[in-house]
Coordinates of C-alpha atoms and ligand atoms in Angstrom, one line a residue:
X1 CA 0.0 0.0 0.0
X2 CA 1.3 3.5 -0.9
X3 CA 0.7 6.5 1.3
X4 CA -0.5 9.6 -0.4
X5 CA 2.9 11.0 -0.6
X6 CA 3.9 7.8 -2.6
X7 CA 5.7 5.8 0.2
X8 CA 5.1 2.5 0.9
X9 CA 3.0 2.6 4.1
X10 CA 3.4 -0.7 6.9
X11 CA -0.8 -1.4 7.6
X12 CA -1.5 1.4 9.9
X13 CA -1.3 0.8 13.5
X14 CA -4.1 2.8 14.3
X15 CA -5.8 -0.5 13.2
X16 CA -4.3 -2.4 15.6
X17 CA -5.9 -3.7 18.7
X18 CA -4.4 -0.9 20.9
X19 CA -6.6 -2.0 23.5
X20 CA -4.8 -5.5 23.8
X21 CA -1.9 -5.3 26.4
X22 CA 1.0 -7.3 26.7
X23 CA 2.3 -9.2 29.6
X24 CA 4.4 -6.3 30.8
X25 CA 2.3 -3.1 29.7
X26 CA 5.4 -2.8 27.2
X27 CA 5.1 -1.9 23.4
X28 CA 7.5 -3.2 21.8
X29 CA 10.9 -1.1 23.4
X30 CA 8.3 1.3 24.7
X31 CA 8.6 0.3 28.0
X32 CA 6.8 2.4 31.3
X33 CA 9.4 3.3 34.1
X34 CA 8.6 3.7 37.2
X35 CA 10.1 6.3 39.6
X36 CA 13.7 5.5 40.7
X37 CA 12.7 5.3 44.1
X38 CA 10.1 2.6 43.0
X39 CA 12.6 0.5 41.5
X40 CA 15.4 0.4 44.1
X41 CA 15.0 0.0 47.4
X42 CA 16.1 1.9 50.1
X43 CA 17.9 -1.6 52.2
X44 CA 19.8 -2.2 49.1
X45 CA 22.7 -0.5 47.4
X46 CA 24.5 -0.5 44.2
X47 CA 27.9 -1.0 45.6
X48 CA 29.2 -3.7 47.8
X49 CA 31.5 -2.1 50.2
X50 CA 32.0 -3.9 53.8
X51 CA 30.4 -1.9 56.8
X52 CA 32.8 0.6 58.4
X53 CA 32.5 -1.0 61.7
X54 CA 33.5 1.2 64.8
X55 CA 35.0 4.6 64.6
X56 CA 35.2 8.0 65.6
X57 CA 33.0 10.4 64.1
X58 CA 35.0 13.7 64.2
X59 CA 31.8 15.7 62.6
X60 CA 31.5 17.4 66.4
X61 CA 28.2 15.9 66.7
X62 CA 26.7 16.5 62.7
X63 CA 27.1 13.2 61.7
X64 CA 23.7 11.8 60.0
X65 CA 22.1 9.3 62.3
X66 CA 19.0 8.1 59.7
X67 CA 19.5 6.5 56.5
X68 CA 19.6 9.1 53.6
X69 CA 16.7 7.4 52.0
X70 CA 18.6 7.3 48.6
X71 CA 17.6 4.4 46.8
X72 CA 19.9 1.4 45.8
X73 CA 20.6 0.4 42.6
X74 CA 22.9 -1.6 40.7
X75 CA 24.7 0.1 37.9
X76 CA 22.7 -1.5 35.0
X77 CA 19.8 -0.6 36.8
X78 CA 20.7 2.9 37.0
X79 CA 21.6 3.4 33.1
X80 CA 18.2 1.5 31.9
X81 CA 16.3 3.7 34.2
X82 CA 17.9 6.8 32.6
X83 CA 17.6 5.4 28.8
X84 CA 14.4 4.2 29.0
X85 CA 13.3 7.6 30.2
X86 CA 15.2 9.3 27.0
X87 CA 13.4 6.7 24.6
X88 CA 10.0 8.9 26.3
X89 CA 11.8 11.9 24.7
X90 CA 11.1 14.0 21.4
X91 CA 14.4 15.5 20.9
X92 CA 15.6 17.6 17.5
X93 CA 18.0 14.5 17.0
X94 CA 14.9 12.4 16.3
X95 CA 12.9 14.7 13.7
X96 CA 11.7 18.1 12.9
X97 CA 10.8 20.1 16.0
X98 CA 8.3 22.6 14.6
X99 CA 7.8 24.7 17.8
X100 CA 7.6 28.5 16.3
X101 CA 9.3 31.2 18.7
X102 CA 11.6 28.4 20.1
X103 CA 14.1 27.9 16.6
X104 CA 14.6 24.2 17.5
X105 CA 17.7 23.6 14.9
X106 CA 20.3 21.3 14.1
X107 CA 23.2 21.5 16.8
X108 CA 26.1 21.1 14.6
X109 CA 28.7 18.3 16.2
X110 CA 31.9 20.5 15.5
X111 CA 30.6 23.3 18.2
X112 CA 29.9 20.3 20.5
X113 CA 33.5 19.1 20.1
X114 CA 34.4 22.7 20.5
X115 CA 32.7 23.0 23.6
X116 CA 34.3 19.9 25.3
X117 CA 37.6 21.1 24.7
X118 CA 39.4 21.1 28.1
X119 CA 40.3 24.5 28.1
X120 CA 36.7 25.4 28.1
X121 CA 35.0 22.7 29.5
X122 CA 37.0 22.2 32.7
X123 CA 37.6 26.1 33.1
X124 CA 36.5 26.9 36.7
X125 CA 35.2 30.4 37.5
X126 CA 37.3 31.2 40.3
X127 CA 40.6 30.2 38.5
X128 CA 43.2 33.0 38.2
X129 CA 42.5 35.5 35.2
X130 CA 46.2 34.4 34.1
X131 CA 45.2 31.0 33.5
X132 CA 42.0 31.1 31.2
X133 CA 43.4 34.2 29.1
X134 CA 42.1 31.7 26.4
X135 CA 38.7 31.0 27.8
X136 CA 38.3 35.5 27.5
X137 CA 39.6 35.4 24.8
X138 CA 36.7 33.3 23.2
X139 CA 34.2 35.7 25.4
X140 CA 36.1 39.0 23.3
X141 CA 35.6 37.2 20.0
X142 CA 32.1 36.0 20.2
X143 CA 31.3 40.0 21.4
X144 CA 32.9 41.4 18.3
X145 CA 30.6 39.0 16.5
X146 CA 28.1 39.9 18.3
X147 CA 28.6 43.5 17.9
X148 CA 29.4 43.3 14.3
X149 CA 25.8 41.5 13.5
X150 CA 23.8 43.7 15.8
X151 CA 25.6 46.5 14.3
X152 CA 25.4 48.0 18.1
X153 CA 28.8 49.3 20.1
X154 CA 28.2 47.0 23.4
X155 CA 27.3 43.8 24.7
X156 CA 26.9 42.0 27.7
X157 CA 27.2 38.3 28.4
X158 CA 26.4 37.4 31.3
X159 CA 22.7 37.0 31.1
X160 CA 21.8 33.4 31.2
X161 CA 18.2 33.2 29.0
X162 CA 16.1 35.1 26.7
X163 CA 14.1 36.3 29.7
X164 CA 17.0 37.2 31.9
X165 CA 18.5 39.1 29.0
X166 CA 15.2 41.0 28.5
X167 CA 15.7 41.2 32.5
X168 CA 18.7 43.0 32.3
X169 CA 18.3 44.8 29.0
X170 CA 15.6 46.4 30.9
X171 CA 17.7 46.9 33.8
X172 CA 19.8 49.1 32.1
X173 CA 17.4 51.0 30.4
X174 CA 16.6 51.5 34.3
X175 CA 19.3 53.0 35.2
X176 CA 19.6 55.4 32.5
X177 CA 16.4 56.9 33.4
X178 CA 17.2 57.1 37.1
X179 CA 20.8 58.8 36.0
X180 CA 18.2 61.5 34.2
X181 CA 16.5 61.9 36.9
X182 CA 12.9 60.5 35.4
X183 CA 12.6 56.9 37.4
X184 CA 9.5 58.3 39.4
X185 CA 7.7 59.4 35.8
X186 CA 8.7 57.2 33.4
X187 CA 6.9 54.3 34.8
X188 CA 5.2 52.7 31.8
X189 CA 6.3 50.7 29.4
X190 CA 4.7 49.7 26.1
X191 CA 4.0 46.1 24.4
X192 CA 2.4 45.1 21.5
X193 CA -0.6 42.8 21.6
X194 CA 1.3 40.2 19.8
X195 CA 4.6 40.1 22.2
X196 CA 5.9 36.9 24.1
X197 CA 4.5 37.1 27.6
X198 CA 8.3 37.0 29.0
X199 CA 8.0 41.2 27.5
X200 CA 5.3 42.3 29.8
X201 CA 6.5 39.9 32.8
X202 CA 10.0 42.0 32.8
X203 CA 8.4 45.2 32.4
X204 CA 5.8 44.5 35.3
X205 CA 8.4 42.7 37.4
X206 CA 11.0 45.7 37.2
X207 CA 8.0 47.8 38.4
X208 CA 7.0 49.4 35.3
X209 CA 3.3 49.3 34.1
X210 CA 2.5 47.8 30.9
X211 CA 0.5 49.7 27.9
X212 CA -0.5 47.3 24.9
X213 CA -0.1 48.1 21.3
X214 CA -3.0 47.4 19.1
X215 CA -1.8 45.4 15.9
X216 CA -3.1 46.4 12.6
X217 CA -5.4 44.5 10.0
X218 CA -2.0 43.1 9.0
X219 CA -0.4 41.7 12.1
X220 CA 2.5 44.8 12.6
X221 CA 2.6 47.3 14.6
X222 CA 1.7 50.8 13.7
X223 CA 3.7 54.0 14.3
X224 CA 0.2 56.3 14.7
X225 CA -0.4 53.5 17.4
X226 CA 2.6 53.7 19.0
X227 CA 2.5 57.4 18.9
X228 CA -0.8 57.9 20.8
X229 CA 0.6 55.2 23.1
X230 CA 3.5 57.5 24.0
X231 CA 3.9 60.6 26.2
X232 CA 6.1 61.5 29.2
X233 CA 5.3 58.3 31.5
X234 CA 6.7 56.0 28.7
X235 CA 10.1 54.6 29.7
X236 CA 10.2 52.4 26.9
X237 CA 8.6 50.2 23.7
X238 CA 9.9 46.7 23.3
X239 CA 9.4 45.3 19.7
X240 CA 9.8 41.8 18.5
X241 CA 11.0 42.0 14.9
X242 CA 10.4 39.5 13.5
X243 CA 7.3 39.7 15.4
X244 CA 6.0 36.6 16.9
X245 CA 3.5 36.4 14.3
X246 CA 6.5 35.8 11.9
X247 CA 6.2 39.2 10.0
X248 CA 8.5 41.7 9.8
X249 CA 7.9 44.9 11.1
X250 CA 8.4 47.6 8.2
X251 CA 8.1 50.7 10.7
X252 CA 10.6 49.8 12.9
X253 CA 12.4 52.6 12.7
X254 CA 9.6 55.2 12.3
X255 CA 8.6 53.7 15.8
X256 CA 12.3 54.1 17.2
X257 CA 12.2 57.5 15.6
X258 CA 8.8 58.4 17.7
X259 CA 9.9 56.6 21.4
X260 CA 13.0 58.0 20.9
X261 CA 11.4 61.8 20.4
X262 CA 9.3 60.6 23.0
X263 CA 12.2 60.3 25.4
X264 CA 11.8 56.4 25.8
X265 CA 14.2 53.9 25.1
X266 CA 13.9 50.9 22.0
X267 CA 13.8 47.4 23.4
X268 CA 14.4 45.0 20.8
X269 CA 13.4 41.2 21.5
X270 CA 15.5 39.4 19.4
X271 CA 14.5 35.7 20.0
X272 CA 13.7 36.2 16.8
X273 CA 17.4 36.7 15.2
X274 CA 17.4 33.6 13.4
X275 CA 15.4 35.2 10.4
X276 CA 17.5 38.4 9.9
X277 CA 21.2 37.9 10.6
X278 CA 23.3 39.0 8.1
X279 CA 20.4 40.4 6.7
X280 CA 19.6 43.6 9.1
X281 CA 21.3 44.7 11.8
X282 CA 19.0 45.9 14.7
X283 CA 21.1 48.8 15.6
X284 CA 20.3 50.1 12.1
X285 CA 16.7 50.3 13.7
X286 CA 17.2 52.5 16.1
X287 CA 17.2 49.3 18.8
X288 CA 18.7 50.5 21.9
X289 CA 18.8 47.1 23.8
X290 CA 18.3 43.4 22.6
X291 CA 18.8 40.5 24.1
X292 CA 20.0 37.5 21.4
X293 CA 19.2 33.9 22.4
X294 CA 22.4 32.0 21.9
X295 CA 20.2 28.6 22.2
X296 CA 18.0 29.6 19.0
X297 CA 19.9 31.4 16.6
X298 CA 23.2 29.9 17.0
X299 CA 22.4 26.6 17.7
X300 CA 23.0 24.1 21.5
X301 CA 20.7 21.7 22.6
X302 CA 17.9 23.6 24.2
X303 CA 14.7 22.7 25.8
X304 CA 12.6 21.6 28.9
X305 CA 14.5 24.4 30.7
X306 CA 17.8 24.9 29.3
X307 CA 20.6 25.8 29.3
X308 CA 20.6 28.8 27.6
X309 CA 22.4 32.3 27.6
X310 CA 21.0 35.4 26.3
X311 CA 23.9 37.9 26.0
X312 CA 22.9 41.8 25.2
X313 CA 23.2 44.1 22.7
X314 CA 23.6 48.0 23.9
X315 CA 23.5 51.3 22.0
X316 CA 25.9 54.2 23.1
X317 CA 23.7 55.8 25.1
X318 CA 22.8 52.3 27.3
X319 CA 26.0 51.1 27.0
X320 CA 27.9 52.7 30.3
X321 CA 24.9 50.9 32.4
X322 CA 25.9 47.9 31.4
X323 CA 26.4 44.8 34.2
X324 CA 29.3 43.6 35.2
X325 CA 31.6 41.9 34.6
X326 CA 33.0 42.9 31.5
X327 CA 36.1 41.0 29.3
X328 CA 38.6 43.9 29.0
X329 CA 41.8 43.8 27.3
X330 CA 44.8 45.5 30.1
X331 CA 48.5 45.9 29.8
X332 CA 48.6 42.3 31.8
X333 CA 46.4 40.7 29.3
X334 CA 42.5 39.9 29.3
X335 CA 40.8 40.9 32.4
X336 CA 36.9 40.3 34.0
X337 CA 36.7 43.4 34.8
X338 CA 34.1 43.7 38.4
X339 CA 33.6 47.3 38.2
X340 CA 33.3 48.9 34.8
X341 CA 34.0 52.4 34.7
X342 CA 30.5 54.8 34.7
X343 CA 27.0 53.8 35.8
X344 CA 27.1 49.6 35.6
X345 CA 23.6 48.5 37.1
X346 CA 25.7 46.1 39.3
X347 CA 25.5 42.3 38.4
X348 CA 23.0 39.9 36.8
X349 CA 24.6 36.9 37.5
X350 CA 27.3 34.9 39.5
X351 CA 30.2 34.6 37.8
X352 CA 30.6 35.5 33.8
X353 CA 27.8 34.3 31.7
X354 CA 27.3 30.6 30.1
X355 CA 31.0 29.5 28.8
X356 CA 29.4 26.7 27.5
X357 CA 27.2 28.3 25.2
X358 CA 29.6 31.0 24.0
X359 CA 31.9 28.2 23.0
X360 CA 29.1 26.7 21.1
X361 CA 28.1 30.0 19.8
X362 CA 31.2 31.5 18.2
X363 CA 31.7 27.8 17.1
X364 CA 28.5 28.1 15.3
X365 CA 29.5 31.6 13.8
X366 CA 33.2 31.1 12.6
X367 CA 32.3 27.3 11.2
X368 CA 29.5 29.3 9.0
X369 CA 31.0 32.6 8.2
X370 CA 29.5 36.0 7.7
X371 CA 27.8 35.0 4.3
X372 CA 27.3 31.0 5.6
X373 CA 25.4 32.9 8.8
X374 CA 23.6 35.0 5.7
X375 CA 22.5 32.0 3.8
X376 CA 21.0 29.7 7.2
X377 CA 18.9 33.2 7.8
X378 CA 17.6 33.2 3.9
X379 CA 16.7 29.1 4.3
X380 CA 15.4 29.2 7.6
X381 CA 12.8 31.5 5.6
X382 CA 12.6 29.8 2.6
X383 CA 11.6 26.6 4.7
X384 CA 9.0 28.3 6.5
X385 CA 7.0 29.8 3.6
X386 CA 7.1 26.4 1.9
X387 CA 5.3 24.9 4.2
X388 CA 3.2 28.0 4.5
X389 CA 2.8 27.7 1.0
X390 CA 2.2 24.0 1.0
X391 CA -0.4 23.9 3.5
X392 CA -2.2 27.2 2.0
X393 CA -4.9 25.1 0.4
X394 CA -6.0 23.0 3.5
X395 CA -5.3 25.0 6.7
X396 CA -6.3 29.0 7.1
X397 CA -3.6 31.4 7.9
X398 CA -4.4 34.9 9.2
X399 CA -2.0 36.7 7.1
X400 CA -1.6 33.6 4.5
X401 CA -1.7 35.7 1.1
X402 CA 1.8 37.4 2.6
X403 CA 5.4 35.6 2.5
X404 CA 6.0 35.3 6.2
X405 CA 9.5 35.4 8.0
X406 CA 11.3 32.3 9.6
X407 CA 7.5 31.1 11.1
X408 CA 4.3 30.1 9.2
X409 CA 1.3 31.0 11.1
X410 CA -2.0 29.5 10.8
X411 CA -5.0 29.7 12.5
X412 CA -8.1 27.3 13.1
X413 CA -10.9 29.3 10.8
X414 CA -10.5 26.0 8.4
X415 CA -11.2 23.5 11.5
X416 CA -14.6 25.2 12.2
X417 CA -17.5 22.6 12.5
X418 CA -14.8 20.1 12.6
X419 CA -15.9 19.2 16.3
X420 CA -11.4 19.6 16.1
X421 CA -9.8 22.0 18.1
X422 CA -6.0 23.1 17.5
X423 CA -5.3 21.1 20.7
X424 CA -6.4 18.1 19.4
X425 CA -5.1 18.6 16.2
X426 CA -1.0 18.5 17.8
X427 CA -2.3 15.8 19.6
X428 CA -2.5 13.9 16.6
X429 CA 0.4 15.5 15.5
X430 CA 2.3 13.1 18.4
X431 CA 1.1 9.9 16.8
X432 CA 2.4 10.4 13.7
X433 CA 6.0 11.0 15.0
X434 CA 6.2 14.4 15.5
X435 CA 6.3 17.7 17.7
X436 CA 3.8 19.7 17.6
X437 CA 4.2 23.0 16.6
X438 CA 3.3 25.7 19.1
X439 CA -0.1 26.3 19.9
X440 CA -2.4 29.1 21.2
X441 CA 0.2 31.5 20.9
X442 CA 0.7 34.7 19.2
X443 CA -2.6 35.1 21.8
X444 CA -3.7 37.9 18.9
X445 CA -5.0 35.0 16.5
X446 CA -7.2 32.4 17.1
X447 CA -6.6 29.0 17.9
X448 CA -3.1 29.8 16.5
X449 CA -0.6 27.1 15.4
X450 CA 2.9 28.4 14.9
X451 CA 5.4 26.3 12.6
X452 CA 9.2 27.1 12.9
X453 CA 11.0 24.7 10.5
X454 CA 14.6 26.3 10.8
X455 CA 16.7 26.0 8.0
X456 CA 18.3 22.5 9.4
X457 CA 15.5 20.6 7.5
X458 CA 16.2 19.1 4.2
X459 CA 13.4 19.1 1.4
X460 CA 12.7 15.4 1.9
X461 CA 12.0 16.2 5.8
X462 CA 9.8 18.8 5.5
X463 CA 7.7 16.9 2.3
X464 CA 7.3 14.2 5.1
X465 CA 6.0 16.7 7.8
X466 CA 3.5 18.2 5.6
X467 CA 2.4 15.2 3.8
X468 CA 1.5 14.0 7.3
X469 CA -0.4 17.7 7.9
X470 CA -2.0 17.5 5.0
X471 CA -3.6 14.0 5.9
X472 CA -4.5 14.9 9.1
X473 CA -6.5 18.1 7.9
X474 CA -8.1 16.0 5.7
X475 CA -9.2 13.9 8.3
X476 CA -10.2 16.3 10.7
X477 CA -12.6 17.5 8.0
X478 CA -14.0 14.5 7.3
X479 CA -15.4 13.6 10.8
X480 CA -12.8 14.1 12.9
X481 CA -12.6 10.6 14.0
X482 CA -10.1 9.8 17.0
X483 CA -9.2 13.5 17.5
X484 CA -10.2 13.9 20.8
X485 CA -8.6 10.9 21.6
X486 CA -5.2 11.1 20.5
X487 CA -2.1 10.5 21.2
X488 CA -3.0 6.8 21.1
X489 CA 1.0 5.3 20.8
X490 CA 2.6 8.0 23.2
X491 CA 3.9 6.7 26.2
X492 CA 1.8 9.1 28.0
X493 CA -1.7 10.1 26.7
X494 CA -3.3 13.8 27.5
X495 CA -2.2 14.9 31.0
X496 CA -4.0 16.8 33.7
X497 CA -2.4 20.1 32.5
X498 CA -4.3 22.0 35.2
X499 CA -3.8 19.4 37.9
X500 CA -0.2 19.1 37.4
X501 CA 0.2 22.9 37.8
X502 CA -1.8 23.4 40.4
X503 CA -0.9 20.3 42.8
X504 CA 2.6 19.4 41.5
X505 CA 4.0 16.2 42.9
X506 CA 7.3 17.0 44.0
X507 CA 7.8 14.3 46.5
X508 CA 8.1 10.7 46.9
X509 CA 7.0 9.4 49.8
X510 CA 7.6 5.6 51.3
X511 CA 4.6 5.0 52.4
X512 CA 1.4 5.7 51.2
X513 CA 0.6 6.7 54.8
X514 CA 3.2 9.5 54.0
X515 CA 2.2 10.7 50.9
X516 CA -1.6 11.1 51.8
X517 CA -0.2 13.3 54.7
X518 CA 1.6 15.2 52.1
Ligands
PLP601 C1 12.1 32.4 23.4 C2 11.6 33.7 23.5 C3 11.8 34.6 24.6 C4 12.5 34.1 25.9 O1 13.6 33.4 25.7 P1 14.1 32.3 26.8 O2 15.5 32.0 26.4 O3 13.2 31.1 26.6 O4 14.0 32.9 28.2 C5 11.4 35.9 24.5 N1 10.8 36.4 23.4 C6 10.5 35.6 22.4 C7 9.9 36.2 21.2 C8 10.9 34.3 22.3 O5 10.7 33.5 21.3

C-alpha cells in the first residue's frame, strides 16, 4: 500500500488492537518506568563495600544518624532507568521540532567538540585570570561578532536566558532613566498585543506598568499606534521583529524614531534573530537594547528548561549601564573586569555568563562565516513559507496571502464545525511522529498554530512533515474521528495540565501513609 505521498506505508497501526496489552504493559521497546525510588529499594545499594565497623566520628556531633533514604541500585539498573526515560523523549536529533518562537535547529557536532575542549569545558570560574586568558579570549571574540551582526557598540554576556536578557536589558534601560532623573515618571512601558508574555512579565516585574499596542489589520505594529501610546510616563517600547506572528515589522524605525522623540528607550526582543542575521542589523533600527538567544539562533541543545544564555546588545547611550563583569583587554592581558567604569547597574549573575554556550556559539559563527550565517537566515525563511505555502490550500492562515518570515502562522478558521480544536489537532500530530508546533500562541490569532522549520530541515524532511499535515487536515474535515482521543502510541496520553500545575507532585513518599499526609 502507498501513502498519499507515494511511500510504501506498513498497515497502519491505528488499526491495531491498541486496546490489547502485553504481559508487561510494554510496546514493543516502549517500555513504562517507574520512579527511581520505585525500582530500588532503600535496604539495598549498588555497591558492595563492607560496613565501616566502629569509629570515631569527628563531625562534632553533625554526623547523619538516619539513612539518607537514597535508593539502591545496581549500575545497569541505573543506566536503563535513565535510557528508558530518554526513549519517552522528542528531541531535535529524532525529527523536525516545529515549535515556532523556540528555533529548534540542528546542533552542529563541530561546536559540540568545541565546547568539550578542556580549556573550556574544565575552566572553573574562580581560577586566576592568568590561566584562562584563552577562555576570554573566546568571550572578546564572540562580542565582536556579536557586535558586528547587531551592528550595536556594546554587549553584555552574562545573562543566562532570553528572559533574563530582556531582565537586564531592561535593567539598564533603568538605570539610565534614574541617572536622568525620570525613574519616578517614566513608569510605563509599552508592548504590543502580539509580544511573548516574557515582554510584559519584565516590564511588570522591574515595576513598570504595561500599555499594549494594538496590531493592525496586517499583524505589525503601527507608528500612529505607537504614537498615541507615547507621552512622558513611557520609559520604553519593546518590539519583537520579526514579530512573533512571523512578519517583519516595516516601521521599525519610524517607531524608534517616535519613542526616541518621545524620550523612551527601543527594546528589541531578538528571539527572533534567526530570520535576519546577516540580513539587518537591529542597531540600524534604532534598537537600543536586545537581548540575542544563543540557544536559537546559533544553535545548543535547548529545551525543557535549558541551558541557555542570552547575551545583550547595547546602543551608546545604554552602553555605560551595562552589568558587570566585563572582558577587557589590560596591559597584563585579558581581564573580568568587576567594576566597569561609569554607571554599571551592578551584576546579573554569578560569575561570567554561560562558557558553555559561547563556545558553542562563536563555534556556530566562525564554522558558517558572515555570508554561511547569511545563507541559514535566507533558508530558515525559505523553509517556512514552503510549508506555509504547502499547506495554504487545507489550513487557514491569518496573514496567508503574505510571504512570512522564519514562522508560518496558521489559525483554526479551516477546522470550524470540525468538532477539532487546535489542541487536538497536535495531539494527533504526536502519533504520527512528531512535535507539535506551538499552539495558542501569538494570543492575537485564534486557535493559532505556529510552525518554525529552521533551516536545518532538508526538502525530503519537511515533504514528510507536511504530507503528514496534509492528511491529518483531511481527516479532521471528514469527521474528525479519533481526534479527541489522541495521542493513542505515546507513552503518556493527555495529562491533567491543570492538575499538574496546580498540585505538582514533588515528592516521593515511602509510604502511602506518608504521601496522603503530604
Ligand atoms: C524564546 C523567546 C523569549 C524568551 O527566551 P528564553 O530563552 O526562553 O528565556 C522571549 N521572546 C521571544 C519572542 C521568544 O521567542
Amino acid at each position: 500500500m502507498l501513502n498519499r505521498e507515494g511511500r510504501p506505508t506498513a498497515p497502519a497501526a491505528r488499526d491495531l488492537d491498541a486496546a490489547a496489552p502485553s504481559f508487561t504493559g510494554a510496546r514493543a521497546l516502549e517500555k513504562d518506568e517507574p520512579l527511581l525510588f520505585e525500582i530500588g529499594g532503600l535496604d539495598r545499594s549498588g555497591v558492595d563495600v563492607e560496613e565501616a565497623g566502629d569509629f570515631a566520628p569527628r563531625l562534632g556531633g553533625l554526623e547523619r544518624t538516619r539513612a539518607i533514604g537514597l535508593p539502591g541500585l545496581s549500575e545497569p539498573e541505573t543506566m536503563r532507568h535513565y535510557v528508558r526515560l530518554s526513549r519517552m523523549n522528542y528531541a531535535i536529533d529524532l525529527g523536525i521540532y516545529p515549535l515556532g518562537s523556540c528555533t529548534m535547529k540542528h546542533n552542529p557536532r563541530l561546536d559540540e567538540k568545541v565546547a568539550r575542549l578542556p580549556g573550556f569545558a574544565d575552566a572553573h570560574p574562580l581560577q586566576p585570570e592568568s590561566t584562562v586568558q584563552g577562555a576570554l579570549a573566546l568571550m572578546k571574540e564572540l562580542s565582536r561578532w556579536l557586535c558586528a551582526l547587531t551592528g550595536m557598540p556594546a554587549i553584555a554576556l552574562p545573562p543566562k536566558a532570553g528572559a533574563h536578557g530582556e531582565m537586564c536589558g531592561m535593567m539598564a534601560i533603568k538605570a539610565a532613566i534614574e541617572a536622568s532623573g525620570e525613574l519616578e515618571t517614566r513608569t510605563t512601558v509599552l508592548a504590543p498585543e502580539s509580544a511573548h508574555g516574557t515582554n510584559p512579565a519584565t516590564a511588570a516585574a522591574l515595576g513598570f506598568k504595561v500599555r499594549a499596542v494594538p496590531a493592525r489589520a496586517d499583524g505589525t505594529v503601527d507608528p500612529g499606534a505607537v504614537g498615541e501610546a507615547l507621552g512622558p510616563d513611557v520609559a520604553a517600547i519593546m518590539l519583537t521583529n520579526p514579530n512573533t506572528c512571523g512578519l517583519f515589522e516595516r516601521d521599525a524605525r519610524e517607531i524608534a524614531a517616535r519613542v526616541r522623540a518621545a524620550g523612551g528607550y527601543f527594546y528589541g526582543d531578538g528571539a527572533n534573530f534567526n530570520a535576519i542575521v546577516g540580513k539587518v542589523r537591529p542597531g540600524d533600527l534604532g534598537v537600543d537594547a536586545m537581548h540575542i538567544n544563543l540557544h536559537k539562533t546559533f544553535s545548543t541543545p535547548h529545551g525543557g528548561g535549558g541551558p541557555g544564555a542570552g547575551p545583550v546588545a547595547l546602543s551608546e547611550r545604554l552602553a555605560r549601564f551595562a552589568p558587570a563583569p566585563a572582558v577587557v583587554e589590560t596591559a597584563h592581558g585579558l581581564r573580568l573586569m568587576e567594576e566597569p567604569a561609569g554607571g554599571s547597574f551592578g551584576r546579573m549573575a554569578a560569575f561570567h555568563g554561560q562558557m558553555g554556550m559561547f563556545t558553542r556559539a562563536l563555534a556556530y559563527m566562525m564554522s558558517h562565516g558572515a555570508d554561511g550565517l547569511r545563507q541559514a537566515s535566507e533558508d530558515a525563511v525559505l523553509n517556512a513559507n514552503y510549508v506555509r505555502a504547502r499547506l495554504a490550500d487545507v489550513l487557514s492562515a491569518p496573514w496567508g496571502d503574505r510571504p512570512c518570515m522564519h514562522e508560518a502562522l496558521f489559525d483554526d478558521a479551516w477546522l470550524k464545525g470540525t468538532g477539532v480544536t487546535t489542541l487536538d489537532f497536535a495531539k494527533a500530530m504526536i502519533d504520527e511522529g512528531f512535535h507539535p508546533m506551538t499552539m495558542y500562541f501569538p494570543l492575537v490569532v485564534h486557535g493559532a498554530m505556529l510552525i518554525e522549520p529552521t533551516e536545518s530541515e532538508s526538502r525530503r524532511s519537511l515533504d514528510e512533515f507536511i504530507g503528514a499535515l496534509r492528511d491529518l487536515a483531511r481527516r479532521a474535515k471528514q469527521g474528525g474521528a479519533g481526534f479527541a482521543e489522541a495521542p493513542i502510541h505515546a507513552p503518556r496520553r493527555r495529562l491533567d495540565e491543570t492538575l499538574a500545575a496546580r498540585r505538582p507532585k514533588l515528592r516521593w513518599s515511602a509510604t502511602p501513609e506518608r504521601a496522603a499526609a503530604e
